[in-house]
CSV table of C-alpha atoms in Angstrom, one decimal:
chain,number,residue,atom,x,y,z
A,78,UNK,CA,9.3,3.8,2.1
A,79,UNK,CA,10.7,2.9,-1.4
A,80,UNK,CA,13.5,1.0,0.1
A,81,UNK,CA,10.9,-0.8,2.2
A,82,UNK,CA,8.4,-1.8,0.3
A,83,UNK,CA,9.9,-2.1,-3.2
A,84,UNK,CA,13.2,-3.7,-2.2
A,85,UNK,CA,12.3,-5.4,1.6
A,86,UNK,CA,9.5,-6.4,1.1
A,87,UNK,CA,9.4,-7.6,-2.6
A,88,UNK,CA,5.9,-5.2,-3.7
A,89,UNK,CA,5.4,-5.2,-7.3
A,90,UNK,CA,3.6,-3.6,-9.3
A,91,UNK,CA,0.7,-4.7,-11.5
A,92,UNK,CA,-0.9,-2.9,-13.9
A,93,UNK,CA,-3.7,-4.7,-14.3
A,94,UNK,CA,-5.9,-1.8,-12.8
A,95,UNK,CA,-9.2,-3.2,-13.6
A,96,UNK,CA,-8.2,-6.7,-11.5
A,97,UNK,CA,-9.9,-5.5,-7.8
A,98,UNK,CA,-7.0,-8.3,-6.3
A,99,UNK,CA,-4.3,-5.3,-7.4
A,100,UNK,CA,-6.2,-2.2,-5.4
A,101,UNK,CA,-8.2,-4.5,-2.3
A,102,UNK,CA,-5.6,-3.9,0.5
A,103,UNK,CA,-6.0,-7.4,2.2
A,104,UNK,CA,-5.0,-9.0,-1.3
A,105,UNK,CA,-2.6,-6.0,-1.9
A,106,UNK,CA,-0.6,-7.1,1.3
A,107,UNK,CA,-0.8,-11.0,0.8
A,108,UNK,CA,0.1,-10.9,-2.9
A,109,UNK,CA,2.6,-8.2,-2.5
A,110,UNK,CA,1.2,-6.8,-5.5
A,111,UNK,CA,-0.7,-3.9,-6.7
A,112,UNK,CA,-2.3,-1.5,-9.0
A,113,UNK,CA,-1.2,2.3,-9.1
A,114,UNK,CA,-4.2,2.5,-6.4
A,115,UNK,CA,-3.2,-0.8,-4.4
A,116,UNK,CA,0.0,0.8,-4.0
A,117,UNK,CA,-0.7,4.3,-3.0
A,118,UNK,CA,-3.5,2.8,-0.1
A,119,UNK,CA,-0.2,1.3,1.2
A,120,UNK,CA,1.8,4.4,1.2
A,121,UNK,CA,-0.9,6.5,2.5
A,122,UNK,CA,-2.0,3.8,5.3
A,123,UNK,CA,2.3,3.8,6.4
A,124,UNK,CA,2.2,7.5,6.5
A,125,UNK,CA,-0.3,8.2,8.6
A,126,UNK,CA,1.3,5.4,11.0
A,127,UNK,CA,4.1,7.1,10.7
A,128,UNK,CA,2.9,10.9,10.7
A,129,UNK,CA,4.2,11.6,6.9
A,130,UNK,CA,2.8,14.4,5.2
A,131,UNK,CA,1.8,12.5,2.6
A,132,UNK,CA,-1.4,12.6,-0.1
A,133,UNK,CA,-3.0,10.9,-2.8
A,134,UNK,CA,-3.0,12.0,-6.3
A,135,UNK,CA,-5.8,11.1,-8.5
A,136,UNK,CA,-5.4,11.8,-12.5
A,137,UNK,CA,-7.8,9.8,-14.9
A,138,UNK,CA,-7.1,6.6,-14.6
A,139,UNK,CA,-4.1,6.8,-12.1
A,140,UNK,CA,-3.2,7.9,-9.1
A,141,UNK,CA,0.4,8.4,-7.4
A,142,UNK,CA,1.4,9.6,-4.0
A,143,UNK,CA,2.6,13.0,-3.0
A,144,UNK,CA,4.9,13.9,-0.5
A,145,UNK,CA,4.1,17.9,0.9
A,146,UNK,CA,5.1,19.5,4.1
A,147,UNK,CA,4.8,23.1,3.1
A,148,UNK,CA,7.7,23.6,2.7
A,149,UNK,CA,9.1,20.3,0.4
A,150,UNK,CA,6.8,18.9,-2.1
A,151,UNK,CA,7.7,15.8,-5.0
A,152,UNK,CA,5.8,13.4,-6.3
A,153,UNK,CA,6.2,9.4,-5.8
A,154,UNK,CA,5.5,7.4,-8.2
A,155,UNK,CA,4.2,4.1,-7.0
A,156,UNK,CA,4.2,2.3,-10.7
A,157,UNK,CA,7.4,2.6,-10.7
A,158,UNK,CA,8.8,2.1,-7.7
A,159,UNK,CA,8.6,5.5,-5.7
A,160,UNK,CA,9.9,7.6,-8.9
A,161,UNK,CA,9.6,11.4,-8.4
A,162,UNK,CA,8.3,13.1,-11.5
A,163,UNK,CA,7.2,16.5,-11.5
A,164,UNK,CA,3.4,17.5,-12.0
A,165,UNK,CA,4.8,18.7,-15.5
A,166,UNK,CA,5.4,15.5,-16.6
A,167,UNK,CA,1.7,13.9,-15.8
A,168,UNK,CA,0.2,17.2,-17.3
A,169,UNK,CA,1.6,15.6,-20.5
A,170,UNK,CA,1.4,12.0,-20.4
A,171,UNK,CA,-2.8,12.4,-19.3
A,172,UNK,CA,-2.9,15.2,-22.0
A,173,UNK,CA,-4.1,17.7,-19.2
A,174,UNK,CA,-5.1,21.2,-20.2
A,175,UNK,CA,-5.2,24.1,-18.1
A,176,UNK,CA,-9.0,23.9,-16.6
A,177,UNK,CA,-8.8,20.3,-15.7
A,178,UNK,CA,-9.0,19.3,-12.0
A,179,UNK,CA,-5.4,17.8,-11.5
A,180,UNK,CA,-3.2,16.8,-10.5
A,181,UNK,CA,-4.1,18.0,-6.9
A,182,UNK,CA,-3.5,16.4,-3.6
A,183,UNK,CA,-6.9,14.5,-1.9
A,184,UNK,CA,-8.0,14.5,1.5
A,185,UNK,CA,-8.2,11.3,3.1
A,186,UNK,CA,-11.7,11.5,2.5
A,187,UNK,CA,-11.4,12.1,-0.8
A,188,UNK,CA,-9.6,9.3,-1.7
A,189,UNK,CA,-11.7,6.7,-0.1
A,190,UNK,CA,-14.0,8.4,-2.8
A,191,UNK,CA,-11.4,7.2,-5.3
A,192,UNK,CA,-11.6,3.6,-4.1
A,193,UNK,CA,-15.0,3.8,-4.2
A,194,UNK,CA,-15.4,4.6,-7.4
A,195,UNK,CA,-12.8,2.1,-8.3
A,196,UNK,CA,-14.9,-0.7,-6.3
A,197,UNK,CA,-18.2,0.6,-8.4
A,198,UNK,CA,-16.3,0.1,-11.6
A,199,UNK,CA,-14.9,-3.4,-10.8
A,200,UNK,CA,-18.7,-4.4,-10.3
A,201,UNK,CA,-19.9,-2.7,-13.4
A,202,UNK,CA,-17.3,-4.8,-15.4
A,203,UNK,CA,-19.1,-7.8,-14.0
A,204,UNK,CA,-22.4,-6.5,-15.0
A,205,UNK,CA,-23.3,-5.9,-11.4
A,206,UNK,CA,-24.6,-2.6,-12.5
A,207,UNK,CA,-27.0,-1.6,-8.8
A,208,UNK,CA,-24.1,-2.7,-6.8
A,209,UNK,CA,-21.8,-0.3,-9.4
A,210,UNK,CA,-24.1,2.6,-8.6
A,211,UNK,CA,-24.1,2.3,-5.2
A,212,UNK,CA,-20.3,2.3,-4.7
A,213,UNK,CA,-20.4,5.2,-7.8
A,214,UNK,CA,-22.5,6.9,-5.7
A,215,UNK,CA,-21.0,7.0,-2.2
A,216,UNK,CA,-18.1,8.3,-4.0
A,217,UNK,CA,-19.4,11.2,-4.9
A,218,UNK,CA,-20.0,11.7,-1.5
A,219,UNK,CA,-16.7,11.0,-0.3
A,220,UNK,CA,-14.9,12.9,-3.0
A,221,UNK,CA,-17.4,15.1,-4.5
A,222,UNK,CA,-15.2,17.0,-6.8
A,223,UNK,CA,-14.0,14.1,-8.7
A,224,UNK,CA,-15.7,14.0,-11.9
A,225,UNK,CA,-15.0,10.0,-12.0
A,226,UNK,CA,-17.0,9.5,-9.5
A,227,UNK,CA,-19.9,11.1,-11.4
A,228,UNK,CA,-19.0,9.5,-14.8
A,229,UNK,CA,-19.4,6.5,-12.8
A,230,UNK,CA,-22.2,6.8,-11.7
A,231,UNK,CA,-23.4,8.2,-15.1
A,232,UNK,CA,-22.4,4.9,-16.9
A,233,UNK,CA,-24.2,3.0,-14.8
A,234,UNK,CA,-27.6,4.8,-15.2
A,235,UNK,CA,-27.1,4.5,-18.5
A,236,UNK,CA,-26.9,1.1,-18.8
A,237,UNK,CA,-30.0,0.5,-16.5
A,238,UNK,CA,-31.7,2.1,-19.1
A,239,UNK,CA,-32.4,5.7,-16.6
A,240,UNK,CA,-31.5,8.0,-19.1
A,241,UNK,CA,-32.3,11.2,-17.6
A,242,UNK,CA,-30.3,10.6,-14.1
A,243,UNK,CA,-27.3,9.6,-16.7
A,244,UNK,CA,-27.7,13.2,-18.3
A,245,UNK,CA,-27.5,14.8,-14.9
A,246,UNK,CA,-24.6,12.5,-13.6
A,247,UNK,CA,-22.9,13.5,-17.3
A,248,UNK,CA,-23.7,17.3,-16.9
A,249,UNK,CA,-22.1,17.7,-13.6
A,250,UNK,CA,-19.1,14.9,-14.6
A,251,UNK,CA,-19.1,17.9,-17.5
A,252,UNK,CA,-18.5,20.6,-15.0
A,253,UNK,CA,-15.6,19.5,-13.0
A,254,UNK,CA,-14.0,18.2,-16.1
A,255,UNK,CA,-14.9,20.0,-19.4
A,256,UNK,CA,-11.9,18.0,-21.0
A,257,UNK,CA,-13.4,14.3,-20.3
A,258,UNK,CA,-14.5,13.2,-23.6
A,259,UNK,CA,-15.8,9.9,-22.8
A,260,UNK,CA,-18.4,12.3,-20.4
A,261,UNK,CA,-19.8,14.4,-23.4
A,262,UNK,CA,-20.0,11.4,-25.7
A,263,UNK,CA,-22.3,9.8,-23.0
A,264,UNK,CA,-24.0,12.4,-22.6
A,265,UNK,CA,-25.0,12.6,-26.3
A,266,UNK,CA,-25.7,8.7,-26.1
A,267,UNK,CA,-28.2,9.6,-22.8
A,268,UNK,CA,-29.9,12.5,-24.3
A,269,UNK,CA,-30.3,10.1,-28.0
């Protein structure tokens, strides 16, 4: 799939993450370029075509691919161009302590929570902040142990002014994560 995609077919990547033309498949495929997110979608949409055992990874702000059988299990690293690094190695770059929810492999469902979210906080960039809180939302449907999701969500209550939702959305963002700082400063700003 490296081979493929990287080399064949001329994908690059962009990290531009907050750009929604680097993780929105349809401009993923005609660009041939995309975010960490843009490219994993690809990854995980050939693997399923081509029964691969493979999953997405979500850390804060990233997200890779994983290749597990049960047996075999390595990362792939679609930033830079399919490179294996060990969970060891993300643990440290995302400054993940022991309690924090990752890096774990997401159901399928789960990581159309992921795009979701992503989608939610595209719009709140915008200022689009009911249209952020819907897609915020529906993630935490989809993917209801990501605490993104929730922070999401939480932001966007905040900014609408609907402080005590925000608290609740911050409190449970809180709970999956107790490491997110951004989570408890909001919190502090909803309950001010």
């Amino acid at each position: 799939l490296n081979r493929y995609l990287f080399d064949e077919q001329g994908f690059v990547y962009d990290c531009a993450a907050g750009n929604p033309e680097n993780f929105l498949l349809d401009r993923v495929l005609s660009r041939r370029r995309g975010n960490c997110l843009g490219l994993t979608a690809l990854y995980l949409i050939l693997a399923e075509r081509l029964s691969l055992p493979l999953h997405g990874v979500y850390l804060p702000s990233h997200c890779f691919v994983r290749y597990d059988d049960g047996t075999v299990r390595f990362n792939i690293e679609t930033a830079e161009r399919g490179a294996d690094h060990p969970d060891g190695r993300y643990r440290r770059q995302f400054g993940l302590t022991k309690g924090r929810p990752y890096p774990i492999s997401l159901t399928k469902k789960e990581m159309a929570g992921v795009y979701l979210k992503s989608v939610g906080a595209a719009f709140s960039r915008k200022g689009m902040e009911e249209r952020a809180l819907a897609f915020s939302l529906d993630a935490t449907v989809y993917a209801p142990g990501l605490p993104d999701a929730w922070f999401n969500a939480g932001v966007s209550f905040l900014k609408l002014g609907r402080f005590a939702q925000a608290e609740t959305l911050f409190r449970n963002t809180i709970r999956l994560d107790p490491g997110l700082a951004m989570a408890q400063e909001n919190l502090a700003v909803a309950l001010a």
